[in-house]
Amino acid sequence: MNWIVVEASEISSDRTVQVAGSRHDHIVSILKKKTNDSVLVVVPGLGNFRFQITMISNNKTVLEEVETLPRVLEPLTIHCMFSLPRPQTAKKILHLAGAYGLTSLHFFATETKNKEYWTSPVYTKDWKDLLFTGLSQTGNDHLPSVHMRQKENWKQFLTSWMGSVHILDREGSCEMQKFPQSPSANKDTLFVFGPESGWKESDHLFFKDQSFTKISLGNINLRTEFAFSSLLYFLFRN
């Protein structure tokens, strides 16, 4: 945790904030900070700041804003859809999305066998905290929007998407090097990650009928989190 994540609603009118729990423990035990030391703070939606520690007690730390810092990271303005992955995989996806500042994530149960994952705390209550772990690592201040689409049809979602749709598939064309390298250049682009077992034949026929582009990250089957990480690398390099 390089940055302390503080929500705007936590900051009082005198520009101070009290943090407790894991954030307090991190400041004291990991960062080894003391009164009058400064810490780096990211406020989702507002930016990057330097705060000074004005008081440390056994269970809380009081911080006061000192200065506004230049934005440390230009968010990666893409959208991603996932065939509902295992909860442990989803944790890594949410962390990376927060670290890079994606615009949105959309989760669908494209197969009946993975619908049971919806009951996991990752998808019901923990997803925002997992995004925050990404923000705290990189200092990104853009909080991705997350959509748990339990009752929606994923194919209807794709056909109604207003931007470009790219299907990740190992048999697709290897065109990643042609995507613009600027983090904001792929606005309104949706990248679609399917089941790790691969798309069904009926899915491929659907993609062909809709003229969706299939792109490859290499001619091997990748676990979802590795494929996602590879895509982010390709798009964010500059």
GROMACS .gro file of C-alpha atoms in nm:
model
  238
    1MET     CA    1   0.000   0.000   0.000
    2ASN     CA    2   0.182   0.309  -0.129
    3TRP     CA    3  -0.117   0.542  -0.096
    4ILE     CA    4  -0.384   0.578   0.171
    5VAL     CA    5  -0.730   0.577   0.014
    6VAL     CA    6  -0.966   0.831   0.168
    7GLU     CA    7  -1.318   0.890   0.040
    8ALA     CA    8  -1.434   1.249  -0.004
    9SER     CA    9  -1.720   1.191   0.240
   10GLU     CA   10  -1.468   1.117   0.517
   11ILE     CA   11  -1.294   1.455   0.491
   12SER     CA   12  -1.429   1.721   0.727
   13SER     CA   13  -1.473   2.089   0.647
   14ASP     CA   14  -1.136   2.172   0.806
   15ARG     CA   15  -0.969   1.927   0.561
   16THR     CA   16  -0.889   1.667   0.824
   17VAL     CA   17  -0.978   1.300   0.830
   18GLN     CA   18  -0.965   1.025   1.089
   19VAL     CA   19  -0.863   0.679   0.970
   20ALA     CA   20  -0.888   0.360   1.172
   21GLY     CA   21  -0.869  -0.014   1.114
   22SER     CA   22  -0.636  -0.143   0.846
   23ARG     CA   23  -0.541   0.205   0.723
   24HIS     CA   24  -0.435   0.315   1.072
   25ASP     CA   25  -0.246  -0.011   1.122
   26HIS     CA   26  -0.068   0.033   0.789
   27ILE     CA   27   0.042   0.387   0.869
   28VAL     CA   28   0.177   0.287   1.210
   29SER     CA   29   0.308  -0.065   1.158
   30ILE     CA   30   0.412  -0.077   0.792
   31LEU     CA   31   0.494   0.283   0.702
   32LYS     CA   32   0.630   0.346   1.053
   33LYS     CA   33   0.492   0.700   1.049
   34LYS     CA   34   0.483   0.931   1.348
   35THR     CA   35   0.313   1.259   1.435
   36ASN     CA   36   0.408   1.540   1.191
   37ASP     CA   37   0.515   1.294   0.923
   38SER     CA   38   0.336   1.309   0.589
   39VAL     CA   39   0.156   1.040   0.391
   40LEU     CA   40   0.038   1.015   0.032
   41VAL     CA   41  -0.339   1.012  -0.002
   42VAL     CA   42  -0.559   0.936  -0.301
   43VAL     CA   43  -0.921   1.053  -0.295
   44PRO     CA   44  -1.132   0.872  -0.558
   45GLY     CA   45  -1.272   1.122  -0.804
   46LEU     CA   46  -1.069   1.414  -0.667
   47GLY     CA   47  -0.701   1.336  -0.709
   48ASN     CA   48  -0.373   1.293  -0.525
   49PHE     CA   49  -0.273   1.474  -0.207
   50ARG     CA   50  -0.016   1.496   0.067
   51PHE     CA   51  -0.156   1.485   0.421
   52GLN     CA   52   0.025   1.542   0.748
   53ILE     CA   53  -0.027   1.330   1.058
   54THR     CA   54  -0.151   1.553   1.340
   55MET     CA   55  -0.230   1.281   1.593
   56ILE     CA   56  -0.182   0.908   1.642
   57SER     CA   57  -0.362   0.709   1.911
   58ASN     CA   58  -0.394   0.338   1.976
   59ASN     CA   59  -0.677   0.294   1.727
   60LYS     CA   60  -0.683   0.591   1.489
   61THR     CA   61  -0.471   0.839   1.297
   62VAL     CA   62  -0.575   1.198   1.225
   63LEU     CA   63  -0.456   1.345   0.895
   64GLU     CA   64  -0.469   1.703   0.768
   65GLU     CA   65  -0.439   1.804   0.403
   66VAL     CA   66  -0.114   1.982   0.319
   67GLU     CA   67  -0.106   2.007  -0.059
   68THR     CA   68  -0.256   1.886  -0.384
   69LEU     CA   69  -0.022   1.676  -0.594
   70PRO     CA   70  -0.014   1.632  -0.973
   71ARG     CA   71  -0.218   1.338  -1.096
   72VAL     CA   72   0.011   1.036  -1.087
   73LEU     CA   73  -0.173   0.818  -1.339
   74GLU     CA   74  -0.391   0.875  -1.643
   75PRO     CA   75  -0.674   0.619  -1.617
   76LEU     CA   76  -0.707   0.350  -1.882
   77THR     CA   77  -1.048   0.437  -2.025
   78ILE     CA   78  -1.165   0.097  -2.144
   79HIS     CA   79  -1.454  -0.128  -2.048
   80CYS     CA   80  -1.428  -0.500  -1.981
   81MET     CA   81  -1.682  -0.780  -1.961
   82PHE     CA   82  -1.609  -1.110  -1.788
   83SER     CA   83  -1.771  -1.449  -1.791
   84LEU     CA   84  -1.821  -1.476  -1.415
   85PRO     CA   85  -1.481  -1.598  -1.290
   86ARG     CA   86  -1.397  -1.781  -0.971
   87PRO     CA   87  -1.403  -1.545  -0.669
   88GLN     CA   88  -1.026  -1.572  -0.619
   89THR     CA   89  -0.975  -1.472  -0.980
   90ALA     CA   90  -1.224  -1.187  -0.947
   91LYS     CA   91  -1.022  -1.047  -0.655
   92LYS     CA   92  -0.718  -1.010  -0.882
   93ILE     CA   93  -0.928  -0.859  -1.161
   94LEU     CA   94  -1.080  -0.598  -0.931
   95HIS     CA   95  -0.739  -0.508  -0.788
   96LEU     CA   96  -0.593  -0.457  -1.137
   97ALA     CA   97  -0.896  -0.256  -1.250
   98GLY     CA   98  -0.847  -0.022  -0.956
   99ALA     CA   99  -0.474   0.003  -1.017
  100TYR     CA  100  -0.515   0.102  -1.382
  101GLY     CA  101  -0.834   0.307  -1.346
  102LEU     CA  102  -1.057   0.127  -1.594
  103THR     CA  103  -1.388   0.291  -1.677
  104SER     CA  104  -1.614  -0.006  -1.607
  105LEU     CA  105  -1.633  -0.379  -1.538
  106HIS     CA  106  -1.931  -0.598  -1.626
  107PHE     CA  107  -1.979  -0.949  -1.488
  108PHE     CA  108  -2.215  -1.201  -1.648
  109ALA     CA  109  -2.277  -1.570  -1.582
  110THR     CA  110  -2.244  -1.681  -1.943
  111GLU     CA  111  -2.263  -2.046  -1.838
  112THR     CA  112  -2.496  -2.219  -1.593
  113LYS     CA  113  -2.208  -2.385  -1.408
  114ASN     CA  114  -2.066  -2.060  -1.272
  115LYS     CA  115  -2.386  -1.898  -1.144
  116GLU     CA  116  -2.309  -2.020  -0.791
  117TYR     CA  117  -2.026  -1.766  -0.774
  118TRP     CA  118  -2.276  -1.482  -0.739
  119THR     CA  119  -2.317  -1.565  -0.369
  120SER     CA  120  -1.949  -1.496  -0.294
  121PRO     CA  121  -1.872  -1.186  -0.084
  122VAL     CA  122  -1.643  -1.078  -0.368
  123TYR     CA  123  -1.951  -1.008  -0.580
  124THR     CA  124  -2.190  -0.897  -0.306
  125LYS     CA  125  -2.002  -0.668  -0.068
  126ASP     CA  126  -1.623  -0.685  -0.098
  127TRP     CA  127  -1.572  -0.564  -0.455
  128LYS     CA  128  -1.528  -0.194  -0.366
  129ASP     CA  129  -1.261  -0.269  -0.105
  130LEU     CA  130  -1.079  -0.478  -0.365
  131LEU     CA  131  -1.082  -0.187  -0.608
  132PHE     CA  132  -0.938   0.029  -0.332
  133THR     CA  133  -0.639  -0.205  -0.300
  134GLY     CA  134  -0.553  -0.117  -0.659
  135LEU     CA  135  -0.591   0.256  -0.597
  136SER     CA  136  -0.368   0.231  -0.289
  137GLN     CA  137  -0.095   0.060  -0.491
  138THR     CA  138  -0.068   0.300  -0.786
  139GLY     CA  139  -0.231   0.623  -0.668
  140ASN     CA  140  -0.490   0.609  -0.945
  141ASP     CA  141  -0.784   0.829  -0.843
  142HIS     CA  142  -1.046   0.700  -1.088
  143LEU     CA  143  -1.278   0.442  -0.929
  144PRO     CA  144  -1.411   0.202  -1.194
  145SER     CA  145  -1.784   0.141  -1.204
  146VAL     CA  146  -1.871  -0.224  -1.141
  147HIS     CA  147  -2.186  -0.391  -1.272
  148MET     CA  148  -2.302  -0.729  -1.141
  149ARG     CA  149  -2.547  -0.831  -1.413
  150GLN     CA  150  -2.707  -1.138  -1.257
  151LYS     CA  151  -3.039  -1.108  -1.438
  152GLU     CA  152  -2.931  -0.973  -1.776
  153ASN     CA  153  -2.860  -1.150  -2.102
  154TRP     CA  154  -2.496  -1.109  -2.201
  155LYS     CA  155  -2.556  -1.137  -2.573
  156GLN     CA  156  -2.818  -0.862  -2.564
  157PHE     CA  157  -2.571  -0.652  -2.369
  158LEU     CA  158  -2.308  -0.696  -2.640
  159THR     CA  159  -2.543  -0.618  -2.927
  160SER     CA  160  -2.657  -0.298  -2.754
  161TRP     CA  161  -2.304  -0.172  -2.681
  162MET     CA  162  -2.256   0.163  -2.852
  163GLY     CA  163  -1.878   0.142  -2.897
  164SER     CA  164  -1.651  -0.122  -3.048
  165VAL     CA  165  -1.655  -0.479  -2.914
  166HIS     CA  166  -1.345  -0.700  -2.912
  167ILE     CA  167  -1.366  -1.067  -2.815
  168LEU     CA  168  -1.057  -1.216  -2.651
  169ASP     CA  169  -0.991  -1.555  -2.807
  170ARG     CA  170  -0.666  -1.740  -2.871
  171GLU     CA  171  -0.773  -1.815  -3.226
  172GLY     CA  172  -0.835  -1.449  -3.304
  173SER     CA  173  -0.596  -1.230  -3.498
  174CYS     CA  174  -0.297  -1.098  -3.305
  175GLU     CA  175  -0.373  -0.730  -3.350
  176MET     CA  176  -0.287  -0.595  -3.006
  177GLN     CA  177   0.012  -0.400  -3.133
  178LYS     CA  178  -0.224  -0.192  -3.350
  179PHE     CA  179  -0.421  -0.054  -3.056
  180PRO     CA  180  -0.333   0.306  -2.961
  181GLN     CA  181  -0.090   0.326  -2.670
  182SER     CA  182  -0.240   0.636  -2.508
  183PRO     CA  183  -0.435   0.534  -2.193
  184SER     CA  184  -0.735   0.740  -2.307
  185ALA     CA  185  -0.731   0.647  -2.676
  186ASN     CA  186  -0.963   0.343  -2.653
  187LYS     CA  187  -1.262   0.518  -2.498
  188ASP     CA  188  -1.592   0.326  -2.539
  189THR     CA  189  -1.406   0.008  -2.635
  190LEU     CA  190  -1.534  -0.310  -2.472
  191PHE     CA  191  -1.304  -0.610  -2.427
  192VAL     CA  192  -1.481  -0.939  -2.362
  193PHE     CA  193  -1.325  -1.224  -2.163
  194GLY     CA  194  -1.495  -1.560  -2.191
  195PRO     CA  195  -1.485  -1.879  -1.982
  196GLU     CA  196  -1.139  -2.026  -1.928
  197SER     CA  197  -1.262  -2.343  -2.101
  198GLY     CA  198  -1.318  -2.138  -2.417
  199TRP     CA  199  -1.615  -2.004  -2.609
  200LYS     CA  200  -1.880  -2.245  -2.736
  201GLU     CA  201  -1.937  -2.296  -3.106
  202SER     CA  202  -2.271  -2.117  -3.078
  203ASP     CA  203  -2.090  -1.819  -2.925
  204HIS     CA  204  -1.846  -1.803  -3.217
  205LEU     CA  205  -2.139  -1.806  -3.460
  206PHE     CA  206  -2.298  -1.522  -3.264
  207PHE     CA  207  -1.976  -1.317  -3.277
  208LYS     CA  208  -1.949  -1.375  -3.651
  209ASP     CA  209  -2.311  -1.275  -3.707
  210GLN     CA  210  -2.252  -0.951  -3.513
  211SER     CA  211  -1.920  -0.882  -3.689
  212PHE     CA  212  -1.736  -0.857  -3.358
  213THR     CA  213  -1.357  -0.855  -3.384
  214LYS     CA  214  -1.175  -1.147  -3.224
  215ILE     CA  215  -0.827  -1.067  -3.097
  216SER     CA  216  -0.560  -1.294  -2.953
  217LEU     CA  217  -0.307  -1.245  -2.676
  218GLY     CA  218  -0.118  -1.551  -2.799
  219ASN     CA  219  -0.188  -1.903  -2.914
  220ILE     CA  220  -0.223  -2.053  -2.566
  221ASN     CA  221  -0.503  -2.078  -2.311
  222LEU     CA  222  -0.447  -1.824  -2.035
  223ARG     CA  223  -0.613  -1.802  -1.697
  224THR     CA  224  -0.847  -1.505  -1.691
  225GLU     CA  225  -0.638  -1.292  -1.457
  226PHE     CA  226  -0.326  -1.347  -1.671
  227ALA     CA  227  -0.512  -1.262  -1.990
  228PHE     CA  228  -0.650  -0.949  -1.825
  229SER     CA  229  -0.306  -0.848  -1.700
  230SER     CA  230  -0.159  -0.903  -2.048
  231LEU     CA  231  -0.425  -0.687  -2.209
  232LEU     CA  232  -0.361  -0.406  -1.961
  233TYR     CA  233   0.010  -0.421  -2.034
  234PHE     CA  234  -0.045  -0.398  -2.408
  235LEU     CA  235  -0.279  -0.100  -2.376
  236PHE     CA  236  -0.093   0.090  -2.106
  237ARG     CA  237   0.262   0.069  -2.235
  238ASN     CA  238   0.403   0.401  -2.355
   0.00000   0.00000   0.00000
